[in-house]
Each structure stands twice: as C-alpha cells, then as structure tokens.
mmCIF file of C-alpha atoms in Angstrom:
data_model
loop_
_atom_site.group_PDB
_atom_site.id
_atom_site.type_symbol
_atom_site.label_atom_id
_atom_site.label_comp_id
_atom_site.label_asym_id
_atom_site.label_seq_id
_atom_site.Cartn_x
_atom_site.Cartn_y
_atom_site.Cartn_z
ATOM 1 C CA MET E 283 0.000 0.000 0.000
ATOM 2 C CA HIS E 284 1.286 3.473 -0.891
ATOM 3 C CA THR E 285 -0.170 6.734 0.423
ATOM 4 C CA ARG E 286 0.635 10.430 0.020
ATOM 5 C CA HIS E 287 0.655 13.150 2.679
ATOM 6 C CA ASP E 288 1.798 16.730 2.944
ATOM 7 C CA HIS E 289 3.884 15.932 6.023
ATOM 8 C CA VAL E 290 5.019 12.850 7.876
ATOM 9 C CA VAL E 291 6.065 13.472 11.490
ATOM 10 C CA ILE E 292 8.238 10.743 12.954
ATOM 11 C CA GLY E 293 8.004 10.412 16.732
ATOM 12 C CA ALA E 294 5.051 10.904 19.073
ATOM 13 C CA GLY E 295 6.949 12.293 22.020
ATOM 14 C CA VAL E 296 6.002 15.783 23.092
ATOM 15 C CA ILE E 297 7.907 17.551 20.283
ATOM 16 C CA GLY E 298 6.501 15.300 17.570
ATOM 17 C CA ALA E 299 2.992 15.564 18.986
ATOM 18 C CA ALA E 300 3.274 19.357 19.123
ATOM 19 C CA THR E 301 4.531 19.485 15.526
ATOM 20 C CA ALA E 302 1.777 17.222 14.215
ATOM 21 C CA ARG E 303 -0.790 19.340 16.016
ATOM 22 C CA ALA E 304 0.658 22.587 14.611
ATOM 23 C CA LEU E 305 0.749 21.272 11.032
ATOM 24 C CA ALA E 306 -2.720 19.730 11.191
ATOM 25 C CA ALA E 307 -4.138 22.983 12.591
ATOM 26 C CA ARG E 308 -2.885 24.709 9.430
ATOM 27 C CA GLY E 309 -5.000 22.387 7.299
ATOM 28 C CA ASP E 310 -2.214 20.155 5.996
ATOM 29 C CA ARG E 311 -2.475 16.380 5.523
ATOM 30 C CA VAL E 312 -0.374 14.959 8.343
ATOM 31 C CA LEU E 313 0.683 11.432 9.215
ATOM 32 C CA LEU E 314 2.299 10.881 12.633
ATOM 33 C CA VAL E 315 4.199 7.610 13.076
ATOM 34 C CA GLU E 316 5.639 6.245 16.315
ATOM 35 C CA GLN E 317 7.682 3.064 16.658
ATOM 36 C CA PHE E 318 6.388 2.348 20.165
ATOM 37 C CA ALA E 319 2.985 2.461 21.851
ATOM 38 C CA ARG E 320 1.078 5.643 22.562
ATOM 39 C CA GLY E 321 2.487 7.182 25.754
ATOM 40 C CA HIS E 322 5.465 4.803 25.809
ATOM 41 C CA ASP E 323 8.343 5.047 28.304
ATOM 42 C CA ARG E 324 11.288 4.366 25.966
ATOM 43 C CA GLY E 325 12.295 7.941 25.203
ATOM 44 C CA SER E 326 12.492 11.342 26.851
ATOM 45 C CA SER E 327 8.856 12.441 27.192
ATOM 46 C CA HIS E 328 7.192 9.927 29.495
ATOM 47 C CA GLY E 329 6.078 10.529 33.062
ATOM 48 C CA ALA E 330 3.429 12.653 34.716
ATOM 49 C CA SER E 331 5.362 15.875 35.408
ATOM 50 C CA ARG E 332 8.047 18.199 34.068
ATOM 51 C CA ILE E 333 9.407 21.500 35.325
ATOM 52 C CA PHE E 334 8.302 24.788 33.821
ATOM 53 C CA ARG E 335 10.596 27.644 34.786
ATOM 54 C CA MET E 336 11.925 30.897 33.415
ATOM 55 C CA GLY E 337 15.112 30.826 35.465
ATOM 56 C CA TYR E 338 17.714 30.838 32.708
ATOM 57 C CA ALA E 339 20.896 32.900 32.785
ATOM 58 C CA ASP E 340 20.493 33.501 29.046
ATOM 59 C CA ALA E 341 18.222 36.285 27.799
ATOM 60 C CA GLU E 342 17.350 34.383 24.626
ATOM 61 C CA TYR E 343 16.045 31.385 26.554
ATOM 62 C CA VAL E 344 14.157 33.627 28.969
ATOM 63 C CA ALA E 345 12.360 35.199 26.009
ATOM 64 C CA LEU E 346 11.538 31.736 24.657
ATOM 65 C CA CYS E 347 10.188 30.764 28.086
ATOM 66 C CA GLN E 348 7.835 33.735 27.982
ATOM 67 C CA GLN E 349 6.596 32.695 24.551
ATOM 68 C CA ALA E 350 6.259 29.081 25.711
ATOM 69 C CA PHE E 351 4.199 30.174 28.717
ATOM 70 C CA ASP E 352 1.677 31.804 26.377
ATOM 71 C CA ALA E 353 1.712 28.706 24.155
ATOM 72 C CA TRP E 354 0.887 26.461 27.132
ATOM 73 C CA ARG E 355 -2.014 28.696 28.086
ATOM 74 C CA ASP E 356 -3.253 28.597 24.488
ATOM 75 C CA LEU E 357 -2.996 24.802 24.519
ATOM 76 C CA GLU E 358 -4.984 24.642 27.738
ATOM 77 C CA ALA E 359 -7.710 26.776 26.182
ATOM 78 C CA ALA E 360 -7.816 24.687 23.001
ATOM 79 C CA SER E 361 -7.837 21.341 24.809
ATOM 80 C CA GLY E 362 -9.980 22.234 27.803
ATOM 81 C CA ARG E 363 -7.362 20.687 30.110
ATOM 82 C CA THR E 364 -5.259 22.072 32.938
ATOM 83 C CA LEU E 365 -1.646 21.457 31.916
ATOM 84 C CA LEU E 366 0.418 24.022 33.837
ATOM 85 C CA ASP E 367 0.400 24.289 37.644
ATOM 86 C CA LEU E 368 2.147 27.399 38.935
ATOM 87 C CA THR E 369 3.777 26.342 42.197
ATOM 88 C CA GLY E 370 6.707 28.738 41.809
ATOM 89 C CA ALA E 371 10.333 27.696 41.425
ATOM 90 C CA VAL E 372 13.483 28.205 43.417
ATOM 91 C CA ASP E 373 17.125 28.202 42.270
ATOM 92 C CA HIS E 374 20.004 28.043 44.733
ATOM 93 C CA GLY E 375 23.700 27.335 44.857
ATOM 94 C CA ARG E 376 26.594 28.916 43.001
ATOM 95 C CA PRO E 377 26.392 32.705 43.523
ATOM 96 C CA GLU E 378 27.578 33.550 40.013
ATOM 97 C CA GLN E 379 24.870 31.384 38.446
ATOM 98 C CA ILE E 380 22.131 32.856 40.623
ATOM 99 C CA ALA E 381 23.378 36.382 39.869
ATOM 100 C CA ALA E 382 23.215 35.657 36.125
ATOM 101 C CA ILE E 383 19.644 34.343 36.411
ATOM 102 C CA ASP E 384 18.731 37.404 38.478
ATOM 103 C CA ALA E 385 20.117 39.708 35.780
ATOM 104 C CA ALA E 386 18.289 37.891 32.969
ATOM 105 C CA LEU E 387 14.947 37.925 34.795
ATOM 106 C CA THR E 388 15.398 41.577 35.720
ATOM 107 C CA ALA E 389 16.119 42.498 32.097
ATOM 108 C CA ALA E 390 12.937 40.684 31.017
ATOM 109 C CA ASP E 391 10.869 42.344 33.764
ATOM 110 C CA ILE E 392 9.943 38.956 35.248
ATOM 111 C CA ASP E 393 8.921 39.044 38.889
ATOM 112 C CA HIS E 394 11.428 37.316 41.179
ATOM 113 C CA GLU E 395 12.913 37.553 44.669
ATOM 114 C CA ARG E 396 16.294 36.985 46.295
ATOM 115 C CA LEU E 397 16.424 35.186 49.657
ATOM 116 C CA THR E 398 19.001 34.038 52.145
ATOM 117 C CA PRO E 399 19.321 30.272 52.663
ATOM 118 C CA GLU E 400 17.732 30.722 56.094
ATOM 119 C CA GLN E 401 14.746 32.610 54.667
ATOM 120 C CA ALA E 402 14.305 29.970 51.961
ATOM 121 C CA ALA E 403 14.424 27.103 54.476
ATOM 122 C CA ALA E 404 11.733 28.808 56.557
ATOM 123 C CA ARG E 405 9.535 29.164 53.457
ATOM 124 C CA TRP E 406 10.164 25.653 52.107
ATOM 125 C CA PRO E 407 11.007 23.315 55.004
ATOM 126 C CA GLY E 408 11.220 20.337 52.679
ATOM 127 C CA LEU E 409 14.444 21.695 51.185
ATOM 128 C CA ALA E 410 17.852 22.716 52.471
ATOM 129 C CA PHE E 411 19.752 25.497 50.730
ATOM 130 C CA GLU E 412 23.303 26.675 50.097
ATOM 131 C CA GLY E 413 24.901 29.663 48.429
ATOM 132 C CA SER E 414 22.544 32.204 46.894
ATOM 133 C CA VAL E 415 18.788 31.725 46.489
ATOM 134 C CA LEU E 416 16.313 33.107 43.948
ATOM 135 C CA THR E 417 12.621 32.349 43.490
ATOM 136 C CA HIS E 418 10.100 33.351 40.830
ATOM 137 C CA PRO E 419 6.344 32.690 40.798
ATOM 138 C CA SER E 420 5.781 32.243 37.029
ATOM 139 C CA ALA E 421 6.995 28.651 37.230
ATOM 140 C CA GLY E 422 5.941 25.252 38.452
ATOM 141 C CA ARG E 423 5.166 21.962 36.765
ATOM 142 C CA ILE E 424 3.684 20.722 33.510
ATOM 143 C CA ARG E 425 1.276 17.792 33.569
ATOM 144 C CA SER E 426 3.417 16.142 30.933
ATOM 145 C CA ALA E 427 1.489 12.961 30.162
ATOM 146 C CA ASP E 428 -1.716 14.988 29.892
ATOM 147 C CA ALA E 429 0.045 17.493 27.637
ATOM 148 C CA ILE E 430 1.065 14.831 25.133
ATOM 149 C CA GLU E 431 -2.443 13.421 25.083
ATOM 150 C CA ALA E 432 -3.884 16.903 24.547
ATOM 151 C CA LEU E 433 -1.578 17.510 21.588
ATOM 152 C CA LEU E 434 -2.298 14.113 20.014
ATOM 153 C CA ASP E 435 -6.049 14.535 20.463
ATOM 154 C CA LEU E 436 -6.011 18.003 18.908
ATOM 155 C CA ALA E 437 -3.890 16.810 15.988
ATOM 156 C CA GLU E 438 -6.333 13.989 15.332
ATOM 157 C CA GLU E 439 -9.324 16.325 15.623
ATOM 158 C CA ASP E 440 -7.740 18.484 12.919
ATOM 159 C CA GLY E 441 -7.372 15.503 10.585
ATOM 160 C CA ALA E 442 -3.944 14.047 11.374
ATOM 161 C CA GLU E 443 -3.580 10.284 11.057
ATOM 162 C CA LEU E 444 -1.783 8.653 13.998
ATOM 163 C CA ARG E 445 -0.015 5.302 13.652
ATOM 164 C CA PHE E 446 1.649 3.610 16.609
ATOM 165 C CA HIS E 447 3.865 0.500 16.704
ATOM 166 C CA THR E 448 5.098 1.691 13.298
ATOM 167 C CA ARG E 449 8.829 1.872 12.656
ATOM 168 C CA VAL E 450 10.488 3.854 9.859
ATOM 169 C CA THR E 451 12.884 1.472 8.109
ATOM 170 C CA SER E 452 14.058 3.771 5.300
ATOM 171 C CA VAL E 453 13.913 7.437 4.289
ATOM 172 C CA GLU E 454 14.581 8.234 0.626
ATOM 173 C CA ASP E 455 15.234 11.863 -0.300
ATOM 174 C CA HIS E 456 14.045 12.614 -3.855
ATOM 175 C CA GLY E 457 14.868 16.313 -3.751
ATOM 176 C CA ASN E 458 11.398 17.777 -3.410
ATOM 177 C CA THR E 459 9.674 14.782 -1.832
ATOM 178 C CA VAL E 460 10.504 11.946 0.521
ATOM 179 C CA THR E 461 9.464 8.307 0.455
ATOM 180 C CA LEU E 462 9.393 6.384 3.719
ATOM 181 C CA THR E 463 9.079 2.649 4.222
ATOM 182 C CA LEU E 464 7.100 1.832 7.349
ATOM 183 C CA ASP E 465 6.942 -1.440 9.241
ATOM 184 C CA GLY E 466 3.701 -1.524 11.196
ATOM 185 C CA PRO E 467 0.990 -3.846 12.463
ATOM 186 C CA ASP E 468 -0.248 -4.424 8.900
ATOM 187 C CA GLY E 469 3.202 -5.113 7.466
ATOM 188 C CA ASN E 470 5.324 -2.891 5.246
ATOM 189 C CA THR E 471 3.792 0.202 3.682
ATOM 190 C CA SER E 472 5.212 3.066 1.648
ATOM 191 C CA VAL E 473 4.441 6.754 2.151
ATOM 192 C CA THR E 474 5.412 9.760 0.041
ATOM 193 C CA ALA E 475 5.318 13.287 1.436
ATOM 194 C CA THR E 476 6.465 16.750 0.512
ATOM 195 C CA SER E 477 8.148 16.998 3.907
ATOM 196 C CA VAL E 478 9.212 14.843 6.817
ATOM 197 C CA VAL E 479 9.799 16.066 10.360
ATOM 198 C CA ALA E 480 12.029 13.695 12.305
ATOM 199 C CA ALA E 481 11.164 14.645 15.901
ATOM 200 C CA VAL E 482 13.040 11.613 17.114
ATOM 201 C CA GLY E 483 15.446 12.939 19.754
ATOM 202 C CA SER E 484 17.975 10.237 20.556
ATOM 203 C CA TRP E 485 17.233 8.365 17.324
ATOM 204 C CA ALA E 486 18.076 11.300 15.021
ATOM 205 C CA PRO E 487 21.494 9.994 13.882
ATOM 206 C CA ALA E 488 20.006 6.627 12.936
ATOM 207 C CA VAL E 489 16.929 8.039 11.191
ATOM 208 C CA VAL E 490 18.261 11.061 9.279
ATOM 209 C CA GLY E 491 21.991 11.321 10.032
ATOM 210 C CA ASP E 492 23.111 9.924 6.661
ATOM 211 C CA LEU E 493 20.564 12.013 4.786
ATOM 212 C CA PHE E 494 21.828 15.240 6.358
ATOM 213 C CA ALA E 495 25.426 14.204 5.705
ATOM 214 C CA ARG E 496 24.652 13.615 2.005
ATOM 215 C CA ARG E 497 23.293 17.150 1.859
ATOM 216 C CA GLY E 498 26.601 18.486 3.116
ATOM 217 C CA SER E 499 25.909 19.276 6.756
ATOM 218 C CA GLY E 500 25.762 16.383 9.150
ATOM 219 C CA LEU E 501 24.064 16.514 12.509
ATOM 220 C CA PRO E 502 26.033 17.844 15.480
ATOM 221 C CA ALA E 503 27.597 15.110 17.591
ATOM 222 C CA LEU E 504 24.811 13.827 19.817
ATOM 223 C CA ARG E 505 25.526 12.205 23.188
ATOM 224 C CA VAL E 506 22.685 9.963 24.348
ATOM 225 C CA THR E 507 22.646 9.209 28.074
ATOM 226 C CA GLN E 508 20.401 7.128 30.300
ATOM 227 C CA GLU E 509 19.407 9.217 33.295
ATOM 228 C CA GLN E 510 17.924 7.790 36.478
ATOM 229 C CA PRO E 511 16.022 10.261 38.614
ATOM 230 C CA ALA E 512 13.700 8.907 41.275
ATOM 231 C CA HIS E 513 10.522 9.745 43.115
ATOM 232 C CA PHE E 514 10.845 9.921 46.897
ATOM 233 C CA PRO E 515 7.876 9.752 49.296
ATOM 234 C CA SER E 516 7.005 13.195 50.643
ATOM 235 C CA ASN E 517 6.518 13.914 54.334
ATOM 236 C CA LEU E 518 4.809 17.248 53.591
ATOM 237 C CA PRO E 519 1.582 18.399 51.915
ATOM 238 C CA ASP E 520 1.692 18.937 48.163
ATOM 239 C CA GLY E 521 1.505 22.705 48.545
ATOM 240 C CA ALA E 522 4.870 22.732 50.320
ATOM 241 C CA TRP E 523 6.812 21.911 47.154
ATOM 242 C CA PRO E 524 8.064 24.360 44.537
ATOM 243 C CA SER E 525 9.991 23.175 41.510
ATOM 244 C CA PHE E 526 13.693 23.561 42.217
ATOM 245 C CA VAL E 527 17.128 23.605 40.631
ATOM 246 C CA HIS E 528 20.256 23.307 42.739
ATOM 247 C CA TRP E 529 23.461 24.607 41.175
ATOM 248 C CA GLN E 530 25.671 22.775 43.657
ATOM 249 C CA LEU E 531 28.776 24.439 45.001
ATOM 250 C CA ASP E 532 30.512 21.081 44.771
ATOM 251 C CA GLY E 533 28.766 18.512 42.620
ATOM 252 C CA PRO E 534 26.479 18.082 39.604
ATOM 253 C CA ASP E 535 23.444 20.234 39.014
ATOM 254 C CA VAL E 536 20.201 18.828 40.426
ATOM 255 C CA TYR E 537 16.528 19.366 39.610
ATOM 256 C CA GLY E 538 13.362 18.405 41.426
ATOM 257 C CA LEU E 539 9.613 18.827 41.601
ATOM 258 C CA LEU E 540 6.571 17.200 43.090
ATOM 259 C CA THR E 541 4.660 14.672 41.004
ATOM 260 C CA PRO E 542 1.282 14.515 42.772
ATOM 261 C CA GLY E 543 0.476 10.981 43.827
ATOM 262 C CA GLU E 544 4.009 9.714 43.160
ATOM 263 C CA GLY E 545 6.334 11.764 45.348
ATOM 264 C CA VAL E 546 9.077 14.315 44.848
ATOM 265 C CA LYS E 547 11.110 13.683 41.719
ATOM 266 C CA VAL E 548 14.826 14.447 42.119
ATOM 267 C CA GLY E 549 17.576 13.853 39.568
ATOM 268 C CA PHE E 550 21.103 14.791 38.589
ATOM 269 C CA HIS E 551 21.263 16.733 35.327
ATOM 270 C CA GLY E 552 23.019 14.892 32.510
ATOM 271 C CA THR E 553 25.308 12.592 34.495
ATOM 272 C CA GLY E 554 24.099 9.185 33.271
ATOM 273 C CA PRO E 555 26.012 6.641 31.190
ATOM 274 C CA VAL E 556 26.143 6.878 27.401
ATOM 275 C CA VAL E 557 23.784 4.348 25.791
ATOM 276 C CA ASP E 558 22.395 3.190 22.461
ATOM 277 C CA PRO E 559 18.669 4.070 22.562
ATOM 278 C CA ASP E 560 17.793 0.768 20.870
ATOM 279 C CA HIS E 561 19.852 -1.361 23.258
ATOM 280 C CA ARG E 562 19.441 -0.170 26.840
ATOM 281 C CA ASP E 563 18.671 -2.462 29.749
ATOM 282 C CA LEU E 564 17.003 0.233 31.918
ATOM 283 C CA ALA E 565 18.967 -1.134 34.873
ATOM 284 C CA PRO E 566 19.947 1.440 37.517
ATOM 285 C CA VAL E 567 23.606 2.152 38.187
ATOM 286 C CA PRO E 568 24.021 1.325 41.902
ATOM 287 C CA ASP E 569 26.606 3.972 42.727
ATOM 288 C CA GLN E 570 24.480 6.678 41.084
ATOM 289 C CA VAL E 571 21.459 5.562 43.104
ATOM 290 C CA LEU E 572 23.535 5.821 46.278
ATOM 291 C CA ARG E 573 24.813 9.280 45.318
ATOM 292 C CA LEU E 574 21.268 10.448 44.664
ATOM 293 C CA GLN E 575 20.068 9.124 48.021
ATOM 294 C CA GLU E 576 22.975 10.807 49.797
ATOM 295 C CA TYR E 577 22.143 14.077 48.053
ATOM 296 C CA VAL E 578 18.454 13.819 48.943
ATOM 297 C CA ALA E 579 19.195 12.997 52.577
ATOM 298 C CA ARG E 580 21.204 16.212 52.818
ATOM 299 C CA PHE E 581 19.275 18.690 50.681
ATOM 300 C CA VAL E 582 15.681 17.372 50.519
ATOM 301 C CA PRO E 583 14.830 16.651 54.169
ATOM 302 C CA GLY E 584 11.098 16.653 53.445
ATOM 303 C CA VAL E 585 11.194 13.217 51.796
ATOM 304 C CA ASP E 586 12.211 9.679 52.745
ATOM 305 C CA ALA E 587 15.607 9.247 51.060
ATOM 306 C CA SER E 588 15.643 5.513 51.826
ATOM 307 C CA SER E 589 12.731 4.709 49.489
ATOM 308 C CA PRO E 590 13.502 5.801 45.920
ATOM 309 C CA ASP E 591 11.174 4.762 43.121
ATOM 310 C CA LEU E 592 13.659 4.772 40.252
ATOM 311 C CA ILE E 593 12.927 6.151 36.781
ATOM 312 C CA SER E 594 14.845 5.607 33.534
ATOM 313 C CA CYS E 595 14.823 8.176 30.740
ATOM 314 C CA LEU E 596 16.975 9.386 27.866
ATOM 315 C CA TYR E 597 18.779 12.673 27.363
ATOM 316 C CA ASP E 598 19.688 13.563 23.761
ATOM 317 C CA ASN E 599 22.498 16.002 24.465
ATOM 318 C CA SER E 600 23.848 18.447 21.898
ATOM 319 C CA PRO E 601 27.412 19.747 22.353
ATOM 320 C CA THR E 602 26.114 23.150 23.528
ATOM 321 C CA GLU E 603 22.867 21.933 25.168
ATOM 322 C CA ASP E 604 21.035 24.064 22.601
ATOM 323 C CA PHE E 605 18.257 22.412 20.621
ATOM 324 C CA VAL E 606 18.884 21.279 17.045
ATOM 325 C CA LEU E 607 15.993 22.377 14.802
ATOM 326 C CA ASP E 608 16.814 22.649 11.122
ATOM 327 C CA ARG E 609 15.871 21.528 7.634
ATOM 328 C CA ARG E 610 17.760 20.130 4.663
ATOM 329 C CA GLY E 611 15.712 19.675 1.526
ATOM 330 C CA PRO E 612 12.388 18.081 2.432
ATOM 331 C CA VAL E 613 13.583 16.776 5.819
ATOM 332 C CA THR E 614 13.371 18.679 9.112
ATOM 333 C CA VAL E 615 15.032 17.385 12.267
ATOM 334 C CA ALA E 616 14.402 18.009 15.964
ATOM 335 C CA THR E 617 16.927 16.690 18.445
ATOM 336 C CA GLY E 618 19.305 17.874 21.182
ATOM 337 C CA SER E 619 16.652 18.617 23.805
ATOM 338 C CA SER E 620 19.443 18.118 26.364
ATOM 339 C CA GLY E 621 17.118 17.577 29.300
ATOM 340 C CA HIS E 622 15.386 20.964 29.156
ATOM 341 C CA GLY E 623 13.206 20.931 26.055
ATOM 342 C CA PHE E 624 9.824 19.795 27.368
ATOM 343 C CA LYS E 625 8.869 23.201 28.735
ATOM 344 C CA PHE E 626 9.128 24.683 25.226
ATOM 345 C CA ALA E 627 7.163 21.933 23.423
ATOM 346 C CA PRO E 628 4.139 23.806 22.026
ATOM 347 C CA LEU E 629 6.402 26.657 20.905
ATOM 348 C CA LEU E 630 8.908 24.265 19.295
ATOM 349 C CA GLY E 631 6.051 22.518 17.520
ATOM 350 C CA GLU E 632 5.101 25.798 15.843
ATOM 351 C CA MET E 633 8.753 26.517 15.003
ATOM 352 C CA LEU E 634 9.121 23.087 13.396
ATOM 353 C CA ALA E 635 5.860 23.505 11.491
ATOM 354 C CA ASP E 636 7.235 26.790 10.149
ATOM 355 C CA LEU E 637 10.424 25.023 9.052
ATOM 356 C CA ALA E 638 8.511 22.201 7.391
ATOM 357 C CA THR E 639 6.503 24.694 5.366
ATOM 358 C CA GLY E 640 9.472 26.697 4.091
ATOM 359 C CA GLY E 641 10.439 28.911 7.014
ATOM 360 C CA VAL E 642 13.964 29.641 8.196
ATOM 361 C CA PRO E 643 15.474 28.109 11.348
ATOM 362 C CA HIS E 644 16.044 29.991 14.546
ATOM 363 C CA PRO E 645 19.727 30.969 14.244
ATOM 364 C CA ARG E 646 20.651 29.507 17.611
ATOM 365 C CA PHE E 647 19.222 26.096 16.740
ATOM 366 C CA ALA E 648 20.431 25.858 13.138
ATOM 367 C CA ILE E 649 23.045 23.358 11.975
ATOM 368 C CA PRO E 650 26.190 25.116 10.717
ATOM 369 C CA MET E 651 26.598 24.931 6.948
#
C-alpha cells in the first residue's frame, strides 16, 4: 500500500505531537508515526510531570520561556485541560549562576525575589539550601502525560492520522519529496510526502543522520545518556513543594519537583552513562542511586531518602545543550533537547511547522553549513 501526505512526522513524544498538532491545525495532511505504543516510556517524554521555569541565565532562553508560557495557556484553552500548575520555582547554589539568572529575569521584567538560605528554608522546610537563592512565581510543573495526550487529540481532531507501533525502516530523499518505508501492524507500507519532520530525539542519527550528511551538513555530535532520577515519598503536603534547581557548590546540578500521587522527583542533570537508545537495559547504576540518596538525605529533608522509586529516561544532548531544529531539503530534524526541552514543546512545535513549510530556522538552533 502506498499513500501520500503533505507531512510525515516521525516520533510521538512531546515535540513530535506538538509538531503534528501545529501542522494539522494549518490544514495540511499529516501522518504521525511512532515506533512504540502511545504514551510509551522508551524515550524522553514519558512521566506525569516536568518543570516549567523561566530561570535561565540567558536572555534568549528567557524570552523563549515567555513565549512558551503563552503557548501552554493557548494549549490549555484549546484542549480544555489544565496542563500548567504554577507552584513557583526556586534556584540556589553557586552565587555567580544565581546572579546571572537574576540579571536575565530583571532584564525581562519577570517578577522574582532573592532570599538568604535561612529565609528559603523557613519558606520551604522540605528543602535545604546553600549559596545564593532566587525564586520566581511564574513557574511550576507541567502535567506532561496529559500534555502529550492533549496535543495528540487536537492533531487527530484536525485531521492528522496517527499510527503507533510503526517503525520507519528507510527514508529516501528525492529532492522535493521523501518516500518512507514503514513497518507496522499491517506489514510494510510506503508513504510519500512533501516533507518529513524527524522529531526523534535520541534516534536522530540513525533516522536522518546519513541524509543530512549527504546534503553536506551532518548533525552535530549527539551524546545519548540514560538518566535515572527517582521519586521519593514526601513527608509534607503537596503545597509545600516548589519546583527547584540546585546549582551545587561542589557537585552536579540537580533538579526536582513534586509529582502529585508519586512523590518528589529528584535527579542529577546529565550525568548518566552513554547508551544506544535501541539497546538499553534500563537497569539502575548502583553507585548513582547511592549518590542520589545521599544528596536527597542532605538537601531534601522533606522526603524519605531511603525509598527511591527509580525512573529511567533518555537525554539527547547536543554539544552546547542548545536544541537542534533545522531543515535540509524536504527533511526537518528536531533533536538535542538536552534535558530541558519539554517546557518549550508547544512553541517548538510551531517553530518546526514553520520550518517544514518553508520557514527559516532559529539561528541559535540551526546546523552550521
């Protein structure tokens, strides 16, 4: 069987779902294909919660956060679902990092407050603090699983076709069109489209790496790591927990937030072992589990550090931790989320839809020629 579409989006994680939704809303014929089940846990988007925060030290990312905030509110209105819970966020640790975040938020006229570690501990007794402390209220958590479902539902309502358990086995670039061979529940099928968006994160080198190389600009070196945060049982009411980032004075950066009904999620940022996304055993690394428990016992006193519920997820890390969003010929790629992309998803979906329909890439996220 052979079918034709305007766009094929590969990957039904949050970025792929957002892109399919954005393209379908423009009236285009969209096919979304995903190699795993709907809502699977094999990539970078699964789980019930993600942090939303504006606390970047970079003015460009702060501006993108402001745009993403509006995009989340628009998505809530379109879907009729609550997706963003504003609990506030707190950053603490290295004084130079906190000062840079302070300066960026001040320049953007975003409300925020500086505290001493003692003041912060009195406000949030579930946490212990070091160095400098900054908090801002326009932050909190995204209901991430609900967000993906909202995007998929809206894409389908606007006419997108969704296929799960469907793997892309080949991508042929014909110059102005692309032909994909798909291996799905009904066997092999062939699809031709005027554009393909490979929103595949850790799988980008395997899916479109050769194609980009043949067009003279290969993908940036991508480092795929298996991260293992954990949920810890909370000893405090849900309202006691902000989202938090700890820029440790001596140690890796740490993030955390409450996942209602599951506990407080805490994880080291980008410290996991390098893996092949198709051949990972999901097994925890014992010494990293111990390090995480030791950290939690010291800096998150409001939880039971002895009872971690371990999580396994992938980071697709670019060399700069900037996203990679670019197009060569009829193929657009999205990768390099680097552990901080979820908060921008509905905005990135619109950016990728623009690329797929002839727009130019954001300069920061473009692949060098």
